[in-house]
Coordinates of C-alpha atoms in Angstrom, one line a residue:
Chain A
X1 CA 242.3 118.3 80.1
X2 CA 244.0 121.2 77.9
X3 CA 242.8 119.2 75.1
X4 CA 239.3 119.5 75.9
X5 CA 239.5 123.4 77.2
X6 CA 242.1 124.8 75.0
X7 CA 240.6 123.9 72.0
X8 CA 241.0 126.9 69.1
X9 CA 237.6 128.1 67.9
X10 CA 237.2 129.1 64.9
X11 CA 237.1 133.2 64.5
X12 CA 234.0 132.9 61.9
X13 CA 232.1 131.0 64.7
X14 CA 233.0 133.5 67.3
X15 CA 232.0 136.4 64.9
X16 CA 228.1 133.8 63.9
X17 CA 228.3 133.8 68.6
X18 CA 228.3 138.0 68.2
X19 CA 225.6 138.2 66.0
X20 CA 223.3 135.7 67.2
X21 CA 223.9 137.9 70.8
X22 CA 223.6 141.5 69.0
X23 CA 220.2 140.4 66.3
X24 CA 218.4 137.1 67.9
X25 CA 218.9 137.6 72.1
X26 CA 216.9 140.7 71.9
X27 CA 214.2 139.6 69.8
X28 CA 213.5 136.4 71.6
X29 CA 210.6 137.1 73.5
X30 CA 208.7 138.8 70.4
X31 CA 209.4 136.0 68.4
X32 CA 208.0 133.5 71.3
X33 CA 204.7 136.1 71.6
X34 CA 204.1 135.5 67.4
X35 CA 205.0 131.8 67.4
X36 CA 207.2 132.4 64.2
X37 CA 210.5 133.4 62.9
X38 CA 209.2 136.1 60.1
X39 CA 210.6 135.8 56.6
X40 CA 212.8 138.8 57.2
X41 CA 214.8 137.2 60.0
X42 CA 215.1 133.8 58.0
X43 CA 216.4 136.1 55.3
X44 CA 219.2 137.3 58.1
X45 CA 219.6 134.0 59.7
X46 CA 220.7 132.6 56.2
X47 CA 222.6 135.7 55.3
X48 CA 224.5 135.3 58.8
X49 CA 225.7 131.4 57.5
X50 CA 224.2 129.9 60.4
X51 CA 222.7 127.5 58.5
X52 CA 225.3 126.7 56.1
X53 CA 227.8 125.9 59.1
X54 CA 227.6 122.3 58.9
X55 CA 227.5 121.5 54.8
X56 CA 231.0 120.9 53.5
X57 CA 233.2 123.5 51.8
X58 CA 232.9 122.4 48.3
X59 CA 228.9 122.9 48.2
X60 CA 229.0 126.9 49.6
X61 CA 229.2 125.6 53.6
X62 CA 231.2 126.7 56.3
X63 CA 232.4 123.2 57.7
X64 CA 232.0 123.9 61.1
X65 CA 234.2 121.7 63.3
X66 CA 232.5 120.3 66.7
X67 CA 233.7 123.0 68.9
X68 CA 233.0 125.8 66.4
X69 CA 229.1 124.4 66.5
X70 CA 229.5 124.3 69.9
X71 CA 230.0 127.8 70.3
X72 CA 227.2 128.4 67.9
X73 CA 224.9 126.4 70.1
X74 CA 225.9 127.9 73.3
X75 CA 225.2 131.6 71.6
X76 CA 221.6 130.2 70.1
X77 CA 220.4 128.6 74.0
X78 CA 221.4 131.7 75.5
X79 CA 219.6 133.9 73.1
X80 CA 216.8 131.9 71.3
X81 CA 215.3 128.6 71.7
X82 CA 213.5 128.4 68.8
X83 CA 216.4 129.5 66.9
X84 CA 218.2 127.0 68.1
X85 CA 216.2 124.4 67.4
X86 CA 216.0 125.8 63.5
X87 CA 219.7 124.8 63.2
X88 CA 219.3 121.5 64.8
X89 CA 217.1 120.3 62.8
X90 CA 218.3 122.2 59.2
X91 CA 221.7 121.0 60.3
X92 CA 220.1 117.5 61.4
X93 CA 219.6 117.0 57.5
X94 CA 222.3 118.7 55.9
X95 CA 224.7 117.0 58.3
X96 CA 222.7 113.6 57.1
X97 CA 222.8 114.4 53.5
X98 CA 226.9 115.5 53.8
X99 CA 227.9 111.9 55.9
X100 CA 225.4 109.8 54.4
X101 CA 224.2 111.1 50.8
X102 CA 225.3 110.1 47.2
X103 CA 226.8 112.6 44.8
X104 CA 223.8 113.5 43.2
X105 CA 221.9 114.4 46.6
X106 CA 224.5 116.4 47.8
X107 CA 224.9 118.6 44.8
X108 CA 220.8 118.7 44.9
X109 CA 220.6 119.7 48.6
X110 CA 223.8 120.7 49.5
X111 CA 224.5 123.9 48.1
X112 CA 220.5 125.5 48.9
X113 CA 220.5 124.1 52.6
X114 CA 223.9 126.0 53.5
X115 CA 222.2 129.2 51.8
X116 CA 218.8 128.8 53.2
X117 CA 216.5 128.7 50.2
X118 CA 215.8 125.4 51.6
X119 CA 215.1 124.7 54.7
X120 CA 215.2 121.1 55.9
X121 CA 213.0 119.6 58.8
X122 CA 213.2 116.1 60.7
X123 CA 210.3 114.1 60.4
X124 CA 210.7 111.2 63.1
X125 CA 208.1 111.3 65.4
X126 CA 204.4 109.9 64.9
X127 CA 201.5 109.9 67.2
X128 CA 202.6 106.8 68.8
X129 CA 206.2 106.8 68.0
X130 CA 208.5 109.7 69.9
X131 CA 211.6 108.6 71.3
X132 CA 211.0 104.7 70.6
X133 CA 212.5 105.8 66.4
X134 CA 211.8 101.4 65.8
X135 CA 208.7 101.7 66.8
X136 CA 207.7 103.8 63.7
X137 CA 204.5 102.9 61.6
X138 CA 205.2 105.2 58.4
X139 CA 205.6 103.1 55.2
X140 CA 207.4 102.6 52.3
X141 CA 206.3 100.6 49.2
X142 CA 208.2 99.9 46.0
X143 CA 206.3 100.3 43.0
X144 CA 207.6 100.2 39.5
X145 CA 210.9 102.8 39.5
X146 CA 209.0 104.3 43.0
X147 CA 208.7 104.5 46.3
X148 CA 205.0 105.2 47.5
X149 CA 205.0 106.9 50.9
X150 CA 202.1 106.6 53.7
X151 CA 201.8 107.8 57.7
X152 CA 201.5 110.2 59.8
X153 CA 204.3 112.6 61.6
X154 CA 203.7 115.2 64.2
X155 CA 205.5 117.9 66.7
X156 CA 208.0 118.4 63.6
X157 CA 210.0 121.7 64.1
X158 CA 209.9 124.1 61.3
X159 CA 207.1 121.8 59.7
X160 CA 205.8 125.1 58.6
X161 CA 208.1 126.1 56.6
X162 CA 210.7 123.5 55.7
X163 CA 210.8 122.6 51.8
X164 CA 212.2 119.2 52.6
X165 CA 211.6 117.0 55.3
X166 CA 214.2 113.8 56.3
X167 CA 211.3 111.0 56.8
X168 CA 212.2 107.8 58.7
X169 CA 209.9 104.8 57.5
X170 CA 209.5 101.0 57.2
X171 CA 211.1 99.3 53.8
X172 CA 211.1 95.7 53.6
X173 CA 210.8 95.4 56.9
X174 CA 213.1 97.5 58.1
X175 CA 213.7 101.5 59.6
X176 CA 214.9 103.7 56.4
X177 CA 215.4 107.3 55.8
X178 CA 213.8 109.3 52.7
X179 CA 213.7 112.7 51.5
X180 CA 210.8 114.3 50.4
X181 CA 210.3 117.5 48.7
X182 CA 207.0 119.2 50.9
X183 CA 206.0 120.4 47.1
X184 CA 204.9 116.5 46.1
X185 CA 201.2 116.4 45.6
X186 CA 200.8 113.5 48.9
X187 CA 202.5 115.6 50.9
X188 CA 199.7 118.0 53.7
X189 CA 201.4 120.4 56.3
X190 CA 199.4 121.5 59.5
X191 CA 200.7 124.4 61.8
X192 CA 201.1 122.9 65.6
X193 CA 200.3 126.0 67.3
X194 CA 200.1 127.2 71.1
X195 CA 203.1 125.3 72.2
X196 CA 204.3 126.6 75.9
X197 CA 208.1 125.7 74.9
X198 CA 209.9 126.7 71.9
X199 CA 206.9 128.7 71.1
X200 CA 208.2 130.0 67.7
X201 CA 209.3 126.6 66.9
X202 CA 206.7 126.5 63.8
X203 CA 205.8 122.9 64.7
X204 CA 203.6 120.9 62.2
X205 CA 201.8 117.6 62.0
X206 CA 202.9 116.5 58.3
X207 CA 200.8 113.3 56.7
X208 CA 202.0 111.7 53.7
X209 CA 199.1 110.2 51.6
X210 CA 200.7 107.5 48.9
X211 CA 203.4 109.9 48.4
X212 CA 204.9 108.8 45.2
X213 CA 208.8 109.2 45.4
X214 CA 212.0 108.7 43.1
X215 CA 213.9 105.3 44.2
X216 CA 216.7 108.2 44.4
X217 CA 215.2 109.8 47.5
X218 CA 216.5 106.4 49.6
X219 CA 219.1 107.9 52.1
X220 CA 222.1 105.6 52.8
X221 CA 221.3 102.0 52.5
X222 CA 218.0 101.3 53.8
X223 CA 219.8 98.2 56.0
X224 CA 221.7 100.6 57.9
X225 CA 218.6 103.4 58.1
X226 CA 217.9 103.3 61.7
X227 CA 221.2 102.3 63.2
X228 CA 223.5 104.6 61.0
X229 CA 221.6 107.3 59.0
X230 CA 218.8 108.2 62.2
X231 CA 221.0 107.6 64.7
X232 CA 223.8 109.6 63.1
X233 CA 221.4 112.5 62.8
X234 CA 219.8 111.8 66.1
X235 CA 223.6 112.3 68.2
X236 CA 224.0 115.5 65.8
X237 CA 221.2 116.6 67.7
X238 CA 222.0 115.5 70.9
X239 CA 225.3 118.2 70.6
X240 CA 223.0 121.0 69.1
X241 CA 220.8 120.2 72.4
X242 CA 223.6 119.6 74.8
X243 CA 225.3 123.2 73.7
X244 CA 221.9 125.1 73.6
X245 CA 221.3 123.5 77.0
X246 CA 224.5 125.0 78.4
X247 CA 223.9 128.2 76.5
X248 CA 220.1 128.6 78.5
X249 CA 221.4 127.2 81.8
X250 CA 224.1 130.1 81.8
X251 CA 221.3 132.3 80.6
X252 CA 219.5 131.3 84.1
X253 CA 222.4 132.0 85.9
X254 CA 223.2 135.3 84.2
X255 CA 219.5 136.9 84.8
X256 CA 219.5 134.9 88.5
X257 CA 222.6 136.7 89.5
X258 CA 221.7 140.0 88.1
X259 CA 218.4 140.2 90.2
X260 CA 220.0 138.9 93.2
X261 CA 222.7 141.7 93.3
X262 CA 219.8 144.5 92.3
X263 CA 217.0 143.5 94.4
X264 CA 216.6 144.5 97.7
X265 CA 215.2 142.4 100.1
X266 CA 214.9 143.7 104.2
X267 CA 217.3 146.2 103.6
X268 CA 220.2 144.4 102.1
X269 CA 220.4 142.7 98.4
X270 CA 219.3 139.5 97.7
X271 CA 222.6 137.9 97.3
X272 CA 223.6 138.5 100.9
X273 CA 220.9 136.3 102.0
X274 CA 222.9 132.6 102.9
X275 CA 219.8 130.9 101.4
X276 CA 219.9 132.6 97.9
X277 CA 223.3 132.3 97.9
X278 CA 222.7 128.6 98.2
X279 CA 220.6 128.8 95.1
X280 CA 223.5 131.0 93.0
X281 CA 226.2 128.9 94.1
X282 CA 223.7 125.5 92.3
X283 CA 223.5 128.0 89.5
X284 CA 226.9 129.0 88.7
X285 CA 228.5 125.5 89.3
X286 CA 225.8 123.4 87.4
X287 CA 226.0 125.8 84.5
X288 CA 229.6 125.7 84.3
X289 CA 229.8 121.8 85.0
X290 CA 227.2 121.3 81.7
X291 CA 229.3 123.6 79.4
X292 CA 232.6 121.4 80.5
X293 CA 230.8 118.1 79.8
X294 CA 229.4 119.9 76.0
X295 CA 233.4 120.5 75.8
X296 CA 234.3 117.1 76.5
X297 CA 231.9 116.1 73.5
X298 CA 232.9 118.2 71.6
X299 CA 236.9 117.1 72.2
X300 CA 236.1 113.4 71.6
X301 CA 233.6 114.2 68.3
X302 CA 236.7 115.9 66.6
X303 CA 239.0 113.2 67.0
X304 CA 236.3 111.1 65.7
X305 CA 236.6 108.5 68.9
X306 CA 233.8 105.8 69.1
X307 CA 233.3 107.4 72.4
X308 CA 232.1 110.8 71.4
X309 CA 228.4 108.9 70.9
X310 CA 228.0 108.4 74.9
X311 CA 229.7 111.0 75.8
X312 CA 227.6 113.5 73.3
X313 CA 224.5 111.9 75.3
X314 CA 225.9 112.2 78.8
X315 CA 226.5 116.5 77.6
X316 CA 223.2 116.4 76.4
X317 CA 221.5 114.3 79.8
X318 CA 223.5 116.7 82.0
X319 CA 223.2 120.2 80.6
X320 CA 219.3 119.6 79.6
X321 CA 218.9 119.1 83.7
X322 CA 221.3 121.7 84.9
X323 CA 219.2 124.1 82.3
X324 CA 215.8 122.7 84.0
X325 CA 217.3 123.3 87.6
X326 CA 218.8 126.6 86.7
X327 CA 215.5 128.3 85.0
X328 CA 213.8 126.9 87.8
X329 CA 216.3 128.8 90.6
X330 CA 216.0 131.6 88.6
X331 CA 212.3 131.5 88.9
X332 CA 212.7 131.2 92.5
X333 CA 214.8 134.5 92.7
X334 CA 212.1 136.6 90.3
X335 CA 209.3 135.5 92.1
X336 CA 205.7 136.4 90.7
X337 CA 207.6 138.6 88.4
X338 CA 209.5 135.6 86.6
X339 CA 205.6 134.6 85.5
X340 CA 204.9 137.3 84.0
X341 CA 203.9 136.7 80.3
X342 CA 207.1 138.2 78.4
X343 CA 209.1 137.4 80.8
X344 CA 212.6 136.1 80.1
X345 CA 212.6 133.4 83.1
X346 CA 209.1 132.4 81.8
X347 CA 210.3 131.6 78.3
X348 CA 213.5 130.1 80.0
X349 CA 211.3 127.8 82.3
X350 CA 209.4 126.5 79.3
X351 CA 212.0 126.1 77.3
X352 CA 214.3 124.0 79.7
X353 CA 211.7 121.6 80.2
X354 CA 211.7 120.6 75.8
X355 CA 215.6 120.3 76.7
X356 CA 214.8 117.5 78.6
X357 CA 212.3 116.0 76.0
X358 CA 213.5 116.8 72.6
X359 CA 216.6 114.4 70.6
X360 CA 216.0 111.9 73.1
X361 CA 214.1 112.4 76.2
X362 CA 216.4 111.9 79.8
X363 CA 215.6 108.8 80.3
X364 CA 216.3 107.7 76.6
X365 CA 219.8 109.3 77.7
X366 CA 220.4 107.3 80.8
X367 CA 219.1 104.1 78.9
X368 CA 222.1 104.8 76.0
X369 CA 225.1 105.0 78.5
X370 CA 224.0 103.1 80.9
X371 CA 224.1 100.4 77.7
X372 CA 227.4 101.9 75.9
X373 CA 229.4 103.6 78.3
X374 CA 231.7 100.7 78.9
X375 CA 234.5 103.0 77.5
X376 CA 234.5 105.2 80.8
X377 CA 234.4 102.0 82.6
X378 CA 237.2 100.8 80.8
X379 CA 239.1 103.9 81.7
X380 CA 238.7 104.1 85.2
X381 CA 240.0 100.3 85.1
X382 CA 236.4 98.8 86.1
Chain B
X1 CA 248.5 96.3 59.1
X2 CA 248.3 93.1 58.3
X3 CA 245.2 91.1 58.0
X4 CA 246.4 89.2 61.4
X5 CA 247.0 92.6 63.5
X6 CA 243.6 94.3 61.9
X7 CA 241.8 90.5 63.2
X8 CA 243.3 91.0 66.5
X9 CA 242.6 95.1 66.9
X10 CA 238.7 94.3 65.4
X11 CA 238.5 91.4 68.0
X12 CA 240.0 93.5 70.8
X13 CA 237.5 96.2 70.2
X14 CA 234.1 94.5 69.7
X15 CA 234.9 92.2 72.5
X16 CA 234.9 95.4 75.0
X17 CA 231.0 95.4 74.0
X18 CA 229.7 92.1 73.3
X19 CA 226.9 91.9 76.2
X20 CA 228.3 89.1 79.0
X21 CA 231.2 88.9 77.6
X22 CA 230.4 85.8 75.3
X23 CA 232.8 84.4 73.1
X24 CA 232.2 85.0 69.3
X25 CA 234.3 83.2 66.1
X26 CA 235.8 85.7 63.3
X27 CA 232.5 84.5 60.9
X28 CA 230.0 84.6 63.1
X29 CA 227.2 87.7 62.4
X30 CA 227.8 89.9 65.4
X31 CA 224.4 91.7 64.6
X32 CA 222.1 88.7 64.4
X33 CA 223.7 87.3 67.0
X34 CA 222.2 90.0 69.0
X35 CA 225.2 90.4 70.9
X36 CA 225.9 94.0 70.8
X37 CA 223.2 97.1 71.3
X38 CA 222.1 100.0 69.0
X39 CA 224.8 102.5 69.1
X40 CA 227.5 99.7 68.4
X41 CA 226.9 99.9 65.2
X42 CA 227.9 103.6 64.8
X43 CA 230.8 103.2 67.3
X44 CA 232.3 100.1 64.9
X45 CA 232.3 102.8 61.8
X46 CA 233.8 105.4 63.9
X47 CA 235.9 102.8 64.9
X48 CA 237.0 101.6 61.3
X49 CA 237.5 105.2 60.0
X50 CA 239.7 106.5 63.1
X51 CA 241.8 103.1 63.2
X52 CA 242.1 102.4 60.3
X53 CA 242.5 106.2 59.3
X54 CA 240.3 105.3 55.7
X55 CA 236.6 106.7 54.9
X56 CA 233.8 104.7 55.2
X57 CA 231.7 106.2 51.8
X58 CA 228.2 106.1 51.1
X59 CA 228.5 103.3 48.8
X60 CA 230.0 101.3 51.6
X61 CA 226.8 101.2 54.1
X62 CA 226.5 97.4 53.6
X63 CA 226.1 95.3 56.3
X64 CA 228.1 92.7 54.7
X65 CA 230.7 94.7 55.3
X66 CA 230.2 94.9 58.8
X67 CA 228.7 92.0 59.9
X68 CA 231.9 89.9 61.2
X69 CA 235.2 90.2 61.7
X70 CA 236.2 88.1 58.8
X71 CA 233.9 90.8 56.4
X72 CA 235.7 93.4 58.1
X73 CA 239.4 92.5 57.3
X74 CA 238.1 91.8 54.1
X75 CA 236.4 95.2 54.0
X76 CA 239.3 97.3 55.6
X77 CA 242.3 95.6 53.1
X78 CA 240.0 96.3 49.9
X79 CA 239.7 99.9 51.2
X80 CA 243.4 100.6 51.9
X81 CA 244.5 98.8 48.9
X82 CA 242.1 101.6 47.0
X83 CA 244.0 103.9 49.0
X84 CA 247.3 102.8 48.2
X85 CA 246.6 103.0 44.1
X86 CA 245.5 106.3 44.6

């Protein structure tokens, strides 16, 4: 177990945990009430190197190791949603473009993604096509020395702003992964506005019309597209998730527990009540147990064991319901108050239910290791 | 490693996931054979890289390299001997 809780973290991520506490926590709810992240807090994001954390050394990243983006994570779920779903998905594709691009793309990419002059969005999910990734109806077309680009993709985070967007489409019949510059004339962005969860998300609906690409823009080898390059960037997610999760569960239980020990309720504070303290015991063991299974992930994902895939979805199945549970018991302790528009719980209660939706939805989760957790199996000698 | 031990540490480890525990030859296409689910796939290269403590490189994403566990041996000495002359 010492290997999985004593890891060393690394003191620039701790520092990156600081900030995002000190600059994002206490703008949250403003930046939920305008839907956006404004220009001059992408301009601090980027100066902060949150989004440079997982591009390699040698192209101006930080080279985050998995517990280091764990910590990250945990800082952004407590704090921000919204932020945190901005380095999931900009470290979606510059994760992608590190593990799975040629030379060229890297030195195109690279270098701008880990400063944030570019930022990079996901672009997966279709009107009918969410969490079924093979069931997509985009397509690809060679023409000539091109690639001719047609479909439809919607709910894509930071859609609104993102200057390149990591497209999943069908090529000769099977699932591969392009990038496309949003600056190509085929390519139209739509703001997604009025979302209850991850309200400054900046979703868009993006629709490619003949979108004439480089054969260079290819990711990978189109034969491994879904299996390798989507789900490679799809478990990246999963962590991001799993750790902001954890972050927003403890979040929960930190405002929960505060109330409860304020607020007094006939004549003594809530906490004494054996009821409530039925509902903070929930919240301080489910929190905790999701931040130990997001360490375990993150243990098995830097050792690089084939097992950190399951049990990077079991973090992110666990912690995504511990976070639902928790902003709901929180909920329970405000009362009416917890409603309130600009209300932390409020934002929390929203926010908990995307966890449960987003990277895989919890019953994509229980599908995956129900199918490929053998390895724990094997291990308890079953 | 020799091609013999990598055969036997490829077999051992894809035969923990082949659905119903069928048996499968060293040429036979594990992925058409539709023995093995989605993730496999991404477990196997994990699997290569950790194991067999080599990079699998852009370049490399071919599923003929990965299809059996005779392209694999054959995959895995071409890599190491890279290794070796460098």
């Amino acid at each position: 177990m010492s290997e999985v809780l004593d890891r060393p973290i690394r003191a620039d991520a701790q520092v990156l945990a600081a900030w995002i506490a000190a600059e994002i926590a206490p703008r949250a709810d403003e930046l939920d009430a305008a839907q956006q992240i404004p220009p001059a807090l992408f301009t601090s994001i980027a100066k902060s190197g949150l989004l440079g954390a997982c591009v390699p050394l040698s192209y101006g990243g930080a080279q985050y190791d998995a517990r280091s983006i764990l910590t990250v994570c945990e800082a952004l779920g407590r704090a921000s949603a919204s932020v945190l779903s901005l380095f999931t998905v900009h470290t979606m594709i510059s994760s992608a473009i590190a593990r799975w691009g040629n030379s060229a793309q890297r030195a195109l990419w690279l270098p701008s993604l880990a400063g944030g002059e570019t930022i990079g969005a996901l672009a997966l999910s279709e009107p009918e096509a969410g969490s079924d990734t093979g069931g997509v109806r985009a397509t690809l077309r060679r023409d000539g020395e091109s690639l001719v680009l047609s479909g439809v993709k919607t709910w894509i985070s930071f859609g609104q702003v993102a200057s390149v967007f990591l497209v999943s489409a069908i090529l000769d019949g099977r699932v591969a992964a392009v990038l496309v510059e949003r600056d190509n004339p085929g390519v139209c962005v739509t703001p997604v506005p009025e979302m209850t969860g991850f309200r400054a998300g900046m979703l868009a609906r993006v629709e490619f019309d003949d979108c004439r690409l480089p054969a260079t823009s290819l990711l990978g080898n189109p034969a491994f597209g879904l299996s390798q390059i989507v789900g490679s960037v799809l478990d990246h997610g999963r962590f991001c998730i799993a750790g902001g999760s954890a972050g927003l569960a403890r979040a929960c239980a930190d405002v929960a527990i505060r109330h409860a020990r304020s607020r007094l309720t006939f004549g003594r504070p809530l906490a004494e009540h054996p009821l409530v303290q039925r509902l903070l015991t929930d919240l301080m063991v489910d929190s905790r147990a999701a931040w130990l299974m997001c360490l375990d992930a993150a243990a098995s994902r830097d050792a690089r064991r084939p097992d950190m895939l399951v049990r990077t979805s079991a973090a992110k199945y666990f912690a995504a319901q511990a976070a639902d549970k928790c902003a709901a018991s929180a909920l329970q302790l405000h009362g009416a108050s917890g409603l309130a528009v600009g209300h932390p719980v409020q934002r929390y209660l929203h926010d908990a239910k995307v966890m449960n939706l987003i990277e895989g939805s919890t019953q994509i989760q229980q599908m995956l290791i129900a199918q490929s957790g053998m390895q724990w199996l094997q291990e308890w000698g079953i | 490693m020799n091609a013999s031990d990598i055969g036997q540490t490829l077999r051992n480890f894809i035969g923990d996931f082949v659905r119903g525990g069928v048996h499968f030859d060293d040429n036979q296409n594990i992925f058409q054979a539709g023995f093995v689910n989605s993730l496999f796939v991404m477990q196997l290269v994990l699997f290569v890289e950790t194991k067999f403590d080599l990079v699998v490189e852009h370049e490399d994403m071919n599923l003929a390299n990965f299809s059996s566990v005779s392209a694999l041996i054959r995959f895995i000495q071409s890599k190491q001997l890279v290794g070796a002359k460098a």
